[in-house]
Amino acid sequence: MKTPFKRPLFNGFLGAALLTVAVVLGLGAVPAYAASNAIQNVTASRQGAETVVQVNLAQPLSAAPNGFVIDQPARIVLDFPGVDSALDRQTVNFEQGNLRSVNVVQAQGRTRMVLNLRQSATYKTQLDGNRLLVLLNTTHEQAAATSAATGAPQAQTVHFADNLNTHQVALRAINFKRSTDGAGRVIVNLPNNQVGVDIHQQGQNIVVDFLKTSLPADLRRRLDVTDFATPVTSITTFQMGDNVRMVIQPNGDYEQSAYQADDQFVVELRRTQPNPNALVQGNGPGFHGQKLSLNFQNIDVRSLLQVFADFTHLNVVVSDSVTGNLTLRLKDVPWDQALQVILRAKGLGERKEGNVLWIAPRDEILAREKADLEAKKSLSALEPVKSETFQLNYQKAATVVAMLTGAAGGAQSGTTATPSPVLLPGLSSSAAPTSRILSPRGTVLADPRTNQIFVTDIPSKLEEVAQLIAKIDKPVRQVMIEARIVEASDQFGRSLGVKLGFLDARGIQGGVPGTNLVGGTYGTVSGDYLGVANQTNQPGSSAATLADSQFVNLPAFGLAGSLLAGAAPSSLGISLFNAAANRFINLELSAMEADGKGKIISSPRVITADLSKATIEQGTEIPYQQATSSGATAVTFKKAVLSLDVTPQITPDGNVIMNVEIHKDSPGASTAGVPSINTNTVTTQVQVENGGTVVLGGIYTSQEQNQTDKVPLLGDIPVLGNLFKNNSKMYNKNELMVFLTPKIVTNADLSH
């Protein structure tokens, strides 16, 4: 009798501790009976590339023993249930090929044989009468060594399972699912558990060959699963000779695992999120156990769970209702995921308490948990109540009472601020809330004067109340927020203008005032247009008379919103006239220029408790009159203030999250007696380290304006046209920056 060629692997987990001769064998439920069979002798020999271990027994075995392999250190473990050890020693040294020694230990109605190897190897067993032959295969290790020496490429095909079918069988279904943690699962329903499977890498793709199988026409397709957001992009399945080939196209970095439970084969690709600072990367989200590979054919489920108990050192309690056999093949799967596969395949569940793992059918576990809950509920209705007093140091008694009773809005009806105690009703009231911590029999008294509460309830609820108060009755941490608001301005303005007039006063004017320039032409200069008229004794030397004589009146003026707005320009007046001083040409040139820079720094500070809003304002309120509905007037105010509204939240890692609203307002121009407000506002939420400074934002404004007023046609004459036009220019820049610095206040800070 031969068992299938198998390579169950445990990759280096608990190797030395598990398989030393001093280990206690198993935690499974093996019945204690007197063994009728025994191991009498163990020998080893070389047969070509294989090492053969011969185990002689007193009686033939009914079936080959179950076993598993550990890679680090390299060992093969075989369990003989109901078999004693008749050897005179526990360790036998051989040094034959890959075999170094054999340990044989007897305990709890069975005997465990451990084969200590130089390097990991596959094995197969063969029964021959009273003998058990264990053939250690090292062909693949020798092939790898030969490949390394010759430089020839080494085959990458992994024989996941050997084919045991004698004829070609058809696959039943191919599906794809996305797990809750983002892994992609390719699920193939096999016709039976005897199908051989080979897996190898082909470039970036994963190729799976199902040996001696056929593919129905409806399954010969390509599945595009990109939209599932898993490491799997597509799945292509087609017939290739006597086999069916499946090509899985992945993307990104991933971890691959494959397993088979009875007639269901699964390839799972899980995205990896490596930590570059970690020395050893994990096994991906969800499962963190050491990876293993298993290959069992129709093994008893209880025996399989016993293997996991020995491997993990967990105390496993298996329900009597757990029965049946399982064909299981796993390849590079974390052991906790492998356990979930077994439980899911047999409809089982597990509950862990400490290092004890209880395994039973799901319905049985749920029924027991339900019975336990119902028992606790019945006990709470019969358990005697007790009273306990709690002194609150930081929380208000009314607030804690509202939490215990589930009062809406944080206050229970009937709770007052008077010093007298207030009795809060229980759930017997029709209006009682449902989110209550106390039991239906519990009541609570609050004394606002002493800030104490008195709770009467069953002991378990009193413990919950004590734990709740211990967590919430703590001093609230405080935060100081300092804001720096910097407002800078840069302004420039310039204006050039002219007045030009002509007066003919020959009929009323005589004399020759002024300075003779040339050829009987006289001139005079003064500060403005009116000034030269007075110096030359022009008739009617008044602003009104002279204005009537002007045919160009474009003096310099300041543009609205500039530094020159409302300013009086500087001027220069020139008058040209004849010798009789009765005909005049008057010219006035006006100009003004201003350049200004300014900086305003505001630094409001406020201190507040964690999760409490704080507001600080500084500025003025501008009064103005406003008509009422009766026709009278009333004085109304508008605020032009610097204000800071902030709500801080201290995070567990010591940072501060702030909801901030900053207003920097200033008075503006008035319209119909109603003042306007220039507003700068910043509203945001930021996270800042304790004591750090963050720039919340800035407001930058730039205003540039050029204006020209001129006489048509005459103002366009080169050079001379400047006498017939006015030029004004304005350039304003303003910038507002807000800096915010939070600091968590300690007791030491408050003492200063």
XYZ file of N, CA and C in Angstrom, residues 105-251:
441
model
N 9.668 8.910 20.554
C 9.157 9.235 21.877
C 7.724 8.724 21.980
N 7.390 8.119 23.100
C 6.063 7.574 23.339
C 5.373 8.383 24.425
N 4.081 8.736 24.185
C 3.297 9.478 25.173
C 1.846 9.464 24.776
N 0.958 9.343 25.758
C -0.482 9.459 25.588
C -1.041 8.529 24.515
N -0.690 7.282 24.549
C -1.276 6.298 23.664
C -0.787 6.344 22.233
N 0.282 7.032 21.962
C 0.832 7.069 20.620
C 2.329 7.288 20.699
N 2.996 7.087 19.544
C 4.437 7.255 19.441
C 4.730 8.214 18.307
N 5.587 9.180 18.559
C 6.001 10.147 17.543
C 7.435 9.856 17.143
N 7.652 9.793 15.822
C 8.981 9.589 15.255
C 9.392 10.861 14.536
N 10.561 11.387 14.887
C 11.095 12.604 14.303
C 12.353 12.272 13.542
N 12.369 12.539 12.222
C 13.525 12.318 11.370
C 14.273 13.648 11.230
N 15.487 13.706 11.766
C 16.311 14.902 11.706
C 17.136 14.877 10.421
N 16.955 15.890 9.547
C 17.571 15.927 8.236
C 18.617 17.025 8.153
N 19.496 16.885 7.150
C 20.463 17.932 6.864
C 19.823 19.082 6.099
N 18.892 18.772 5.206
C 18.158 19.755 4.448
C 16.743 19.258 4.217
N 15.828 20.192 3.983
C 14.437 19.810 3.815
C 14.263 18.915 2.599
N 13.303 18.008 2.659
C 13.060 17.050 1.592
C 11.614 16.608 1.615
N 11.126 16.165 0.474
C 9.820 15.530 0.413
C 9.950 14.064 0.835
N 8.826 13.443 1.075
C 8.862 12.041 1.466
C 7.599 11.341 0.998
N 7.672 10.049 0.957
C 6.505 9.221 0.738
C 6.656 7.957 1.572
N 5.541 7.351 1.902
C 5.529 6.162 2.749
C 4.986 4.975 1.979
N 5.414 3.806 2.389
C 4.987 2.569 1.747
C 4.899 1.478 2.800
N 3.749 0.796 2.871
C 3.540 -0.312 3.795
C 3.889 -1.631 3.106
N 4.681 -2.436 3.807
C 5.099 -3.740 3.305
C 5.049 -4.740 4.457
N 3.872 -5.325 4.672
C 3.698 -6.250 5.782
C 3.864 -5.515 7.106
N 4.800 -6.056 7.953
C 5.086 -5.444 9.243
C 6.059 -4.270 9.126
N 6.427 -3.911 7.951
C 7.403 -2.853 7.750
C 6.735 -1.593 7.198
N 7.269 -0.449 7.614
C 6.908 0.845 7.040
C 8.173 1.436 6.435
N 8.113 1.731 5.128
C 9.240 2.321 4.431
C 8.971 3.802 4.223
N 9.922 4.632 4.647
C 9.846 6.085 4.448
C 10.944 6.462 3.479
N 10.563 6.935 2.279
C 11.505 7.274 1.237
C 11.706 8.790 1.220
N 12.937 9.193 1.527
C 13.293 10.613 1.536
C 13.816 10.991 0.169
N 13.147 11.918 -0.493
C 13.493 12.321 -1.838
C 14.272 13.622 -1.795
N 15.467 13.611 -2.320
C 16.312 14.810 -2.395
C 16.641 15.165 -3.823
N 15.867 14.633 -4.765
C 16.160 14.874 -6.160
C 16.110 16.354 -6.493
N 15.081 17.069 -5.958
C 14.961 18.482 -6.288
C 16.089 19.314 -5.706
N 16.639 18.933 -4.531
C 17.778 19.656 -3.997
C 19.024 19.423 -4.834
N 19.218 18.147 -5.305
C 20.355 17.852 -6.142
C 20.245 18.553 -7.491
N 19.032 18.632 -8.010
C 18.832 19.332 -9.272
C 19.139 20.814 -9.137
N 18.775 21.375 -8.003
C 19.072 22.786 -7.773
C 20.570 23.019 -7.696
N 21.282 22.095 -7.008
C 22.729 22.231 -6.920
C 23.386 22.091 -8.289
N 22.905 21.122 -9.080
C 23.444 20.949 -10.420
C 23.179 22.177 -11.278
N 21.971 22.749 -11.151
C 21.637 23.941 -11.917
C 22.534 25.101 -11.549
N 22.820 25.250 -10.259
C 23.692 26.336 -9.825
C 25.107 26.149 -10.344
N 25.551 24.895 -10.429
C 26.906 24.639 -10.885
C 27.047 24.807 -12.385
N 26.035 24.417 -13.150
C 26.106 24.467 -14.609
C 25.572 25.757 -15.188
N 24.804 26.522 -14.395
C 24.225 27.754 -14.912
C 22.952 27.544 -15.679
N 22.458 26.309 -15.726
C 21.222 26.029 -16.424
C 20.042 26.518 -15.613
N 18.954 26.970 -16.255
C 17.801 27.457 -15.504
C 17.107 26.324 -14.761
N 16.650 26.627 -13.580
C 15.982 25.648 -12.739
C 14.479 25.737 -12.930
N 13.810 24.640 -12.988
C 12.366 24.608 -13.150
C 11.685 25.239 -11.948
N 10.668 26.059 -12.240
C 9.959 26.769 -11.199
C 8.607 26.146 -10.882
N 8.270 25.057 -11.505
C 6.975 24.443 -11.290
C 6.883 23.822 -9.905
N 5.802 24.130 -9.208
C 5.518 23.556 -7.898
C 4.393 22.555 -8.060
N 4.667 21.295 -7.710
C 3.642 20.262 -7.768
C 2.787 20.367 -6.515
N 1.715 21.142 -6.670
C 0.853 21.386 -5.523
C 0.157 20.099 -5.088
N -0.323 19.321 -6.020
C -0.999 18.057 -5.721
C -0.792 17.096 -6.880
N -0.520 15.815 -6.579
C -0.356 14.796 -7.602
C -1.716 14.336 -8.116
N -1.752 13.988 -9.391
C -2.991 13.529 -9.998
C -3.227 12.063 -9.659
N -4.429 11.742 -9.157
C -4.808 10.380 -8.811
C -5.961 9.868 -9.660
N -6.403 10.678 -10.622
C -7.485 10.263 -11.495
C -6.944 9.399 -12.626
N -7.713 8.389 -12.997
C -7.313 7.504 -14.097
C -7.866 7.959 -15.434
N -8.832 8.853 -15.423
C -9.405 9.362 -16.662
C -9.633 10.856 -16.524
N -9.875 11.497 -17.667
C -10.042 12.940 -17.700
C -11.402 13.333 -17.111
N -11.385 14.364 -16.244
C -12.599 14.865 -15.602
C -12.726 16.350 -15.902
N -13.950 16.876 -15.799
C -14.236 18.253 -16.175
C -14.355 19.137 -14.935
N -13.794 20.349 -15.040
C -13.958 21.337 -13.980
C -15.413 21.794 -13.921
N -15.890 22.102 -12.719
C -17.293 22.447 -12.548
C -17.555 23.948 -12.586
N -16.713 24.773 -12.011
C -16.972 26.218 -11.968
C -15.689 26.963 -11.674
N -15.649 28.237 -12.137
C -14.548 29.155 -11.869
C -15.157 30.485 -11.445
N -14.806 30.956 -10.262
C -15.357 32.191 -9.727
C -14.240 33.080 -9.183
N -14.595 34.334 -8.987
C -13.677 35.306 -8.393
C -14.422 36.092 -7.330
N -13.773 36.295 -6.178
C -14.354 37.064 -5.083
C -13.303 38.000 -4.504
N -13.792 39.094 -3.971
C -12.955 40.059 -3.265
C -13.245 39.975 -1.781
N -12.225 39.739 -0.981
C -12.408 39.649 0.454
C -12.536 41.045 1.052
N -12.919 41.104 2.315
C -13.129 42.389 2.977
C -11.846 43.187 3.134
N -10.695 42.534 3.158
C -9.428 43.241 3.294
C -8.761 43.535 1.959
N -9.501 43.374 0.847
C -8.985 43.740 -0.455
C -8.227 42.656 -1.187
N -8.207 41.415 -0.684
C -7.518 40.329 -1.365
C -8.404 39.768 -2.475
N -7.761 39.295 -3.552
C -8.471 38.665 -4.650
C -8.384 37.149 -4.545
N -9.548 36.464 -4.616
C -9.607 35.010 -4.457
C -10.162 34.395 -5.732
N -9.346 33.564 -6.378
C -9.763 32.794 -7.541
C -10.184 31.411 -7.043
N -11.469 31.063 -7.217
C -12.051 29.842 -6.669
C -12.403 28.908 -7.820
N -11.856 27.701 -7.779
C -12.111 26.692 -8.805
C -12.764 25.485 -8.136
N -13.955 25.111 -8.597
C -14.642 23.927 -8.098
C -14.207 22.717 -8.934
N -13.479 21.805 -8.276
C -12.957 20.623 -8.945
C -13.998 19.509 -8.971
N -13.869 18.572 -9.911
C -14.822 17.445 -9.930
C -14.655 16.508 -8.742
N -13.446 16.396 -8.176
C -13.187 15.578 -6.995
C -11.897 16.056 -6.357
N -11.501 15.395 -5.282
C -10.280 15.799 -4.590
C -9.049 15.052 -5.059
N -9.118 14.385 -6.229
C -7.995 13.627 -6.759
C -7.288 14.351 -7.891
N -7.698 15.583 -8.196
C -7.135 16.324 -9.323
C -5.737 16.811 -8.972
N -4.806 16.600 -9.900
C -3.457 17.112 -9.720
C -3.369 18.573 -10.121
N -2.547 19.330 -9.399
C -2.405 20.772 -9.632
C -0.927 21.128 -9.628
N -0.493 21.851 -10.659
C 0.851 22.407 -10.736
C 0.760 23.920 -10.810
N 1.644 24.631 -10.120
C 1.669 26.090 -10.092
C 3.080 26.556 -10.421
N 3.210 27.510 -11.315
C 4.513 28.093 -11.600
C 4.346 29.537 -12.054
N 5.436 30.283 -12.003
C 5.484 31.679 -12.404
C 5.946 31.758 -13.843
N 5.253 32.547 -14.647
C 5.607 32.764 -16.041
C 5.660 34.273 -16.285
N 6.867 34.820 -16.140
C 6.983 36.273 -16.196
C 6.341 36.881 -14.964
N 5.408 37.798 -15.182
C 4.660 38.388 -14.082
C 3.391 37.610 -13.760
N 3.034 36.660 -14.605
C 1.782 35.931 -14.450
C 1.954 34.683 -13.593
N 0.844 34.254 -13.002
C 0.784 33.006 -12.244
C 0.027 31.991 -13.093
N 0.654 30.864 -13.361
C 0.077 29.832 -14.215
C -0.257 28.620 -13.353
N -1.522 28.179 -13.445
C -2.001 27.010 -12.712
C -2.469 25.976 -13.723
N -1.887 24.769 -13.665
C -2.266 23.652 -14.539
C -3.046 22.618 -13.741
N -4.254 22.290 -14.211
C -5.070 21.229 -13.625
C -4.888 19.980 -14.488
N -4.217 18.968 -13.922
C -3.797 17.807 -14.682
C -4.974 16.887 -14.967
N -4.952 16.371 -16.205
C -5.937 15.393 -16.676
C -7.371 15.879 -16.414
N -7.647 17.091 -16.873
C -8.969 17.685 -16.731
C -9.398 18.296 -18.049
N -10.692 18.564 -18.178
C -11.250 19.232 -19.343
C -12.017 20.457 -18.887
N -12.229 21.389 -19.824
C -12.877 22.659 -19.535
C -14.144 22.785 -20.357
N -15.309 22.860 -19.712
C -16.554 23.065 -20.467
C -16.509 24.355 -21.274
N -17.321 24.415 -22.330
C -17.287 25.558 -23.231
C -17.657 26.859 -22.528
N -18.611 26.801 -21.579
C -19.028 28.022 -20.912
C -17.984 28.570 -19.952
N -16.936 27.823 -19.639
C -15.871 28.288 -18.759
C -14.634 28.749 -19.524
N -14.628 28.593 -20.841
C -13.488 29.026 -21.651
C -13.633 30.512 -21.961
N -13.184 31.322 -21.044
C -13.353 32.771 -21.165
C -12.252 33.485 -20.391
N -12.221 34.796 -20.605
C -11.303 35.674 -19.881
C -12.111 36.569 -18.964
N -11.773 36.550 -17.684
C -12.458 37.363 -16.699
C -11.617 38.600 -16.406
N -12.177 39.784 -16.715
C -11.532 41.056 -16.384
C -12.066 41.513 -15.029
N -11.199 41.474 -14.003
C -11.609 41.800 -12.636
C -10.879 43.035 -12.130
N -10.491 43.930 -13.043
C -9.756 45.131 -12.648
C -10.580 46.001 -11.729
N -11.906 46.088 -11.985
C -12.766 46.977 -11.210
C -12.923 46.545 -9.757
N -12.511 45.338 -9.400
C -12.623 44.891 -8.015
C -11.532 45.476 -7.116
N -10.538 46.145 -7.687
C -9.467 46.793 -6.920
C -8.721 45.802 -6.034
N -8.297 44.693 -6.619
C -7.490 43.687 -5.942
C -6.180 43.529 -6.700
N -5.226 42.747 -6.194
C -4.000 42.507 -6.958
C -4.214 41.718 -8.254
N -5.417 41.176 -8.491
C -5.700 40.390 -9.689
C -6.313 41.295 -10.747
N -5.734 41.259 -11.955
C -6.243 42.052 -13.069
C -7.162 41.239 -13.973
N -6.742 40.047 -14.352
C -7.546 39.211 -15.238
C -7.262 37.747 -14.961
N -8.217 36.883 -15.378
C -8.107 35.424 -15.252
C -8.489 34.818 -16.593
N -7.556 34.109 -17.196
C -7.798 33.482 -18.492
C -7.668 31.971 -18.335
N -8.694 31.229 -18.763
C -8.719 29.778 -18.640
C -8.964 29.156 -20.011
N -8.161 28.141 -20.375
C -8.306 27.496 -21.677
C -7.806 26.054 -21.595
N -8.200 25.267 -22.581
C -7.775 23.875 -22.675
C -6.409 23.798 -23.342
N -5.529 22.996 -22.768
C -4.197 22.788 -23.344
C -3.864 21.301 -23.245
N -4.118 20.575 -24.335
C -3.898 19.136 -24.339
C -4.861 18.430 -23.394
N -4.311 17.565 -22.554
C -5.125 16.851 -21.562
C -5.330 17.648 -20.282
N -4.768 18.841 -20.216
C -4.847 19.662 -19.011
C -5.626 20.940 -19.273
N -6.025 21.589 -18.201
C -6.633 22.916 -18.246
C -5.640 23.898 -17.629
N -5.369 24.976 -18.355
C -4.432 25.987 -17.879
C -5.190 27.265 -17.514
N -4.832 27.807 -16.382
C -5.382 29.080 -15.909
C -4.227 30.056 -15.738
N -4.341 31.222 -16.365
C -3.327 32.266 -16.285
C -3.908 33.435 -15.493
N -3.303 33.736 -14.362
C -3.737 34.829 -13.499
C -2.748 35.978 -13.672
N -3.251 37.134 -14.107
C -2.409 38.310 -14.322
C -2.537 39.244 -13.120
N -1.454 39.406 -12.333
C -1.521 40.305 -11.166
C -0.976 41.685 -11.497
N -1.084 42.592 -10.536
C -0.468 43.902 -10.640
C -0.035 44.357 -9.264
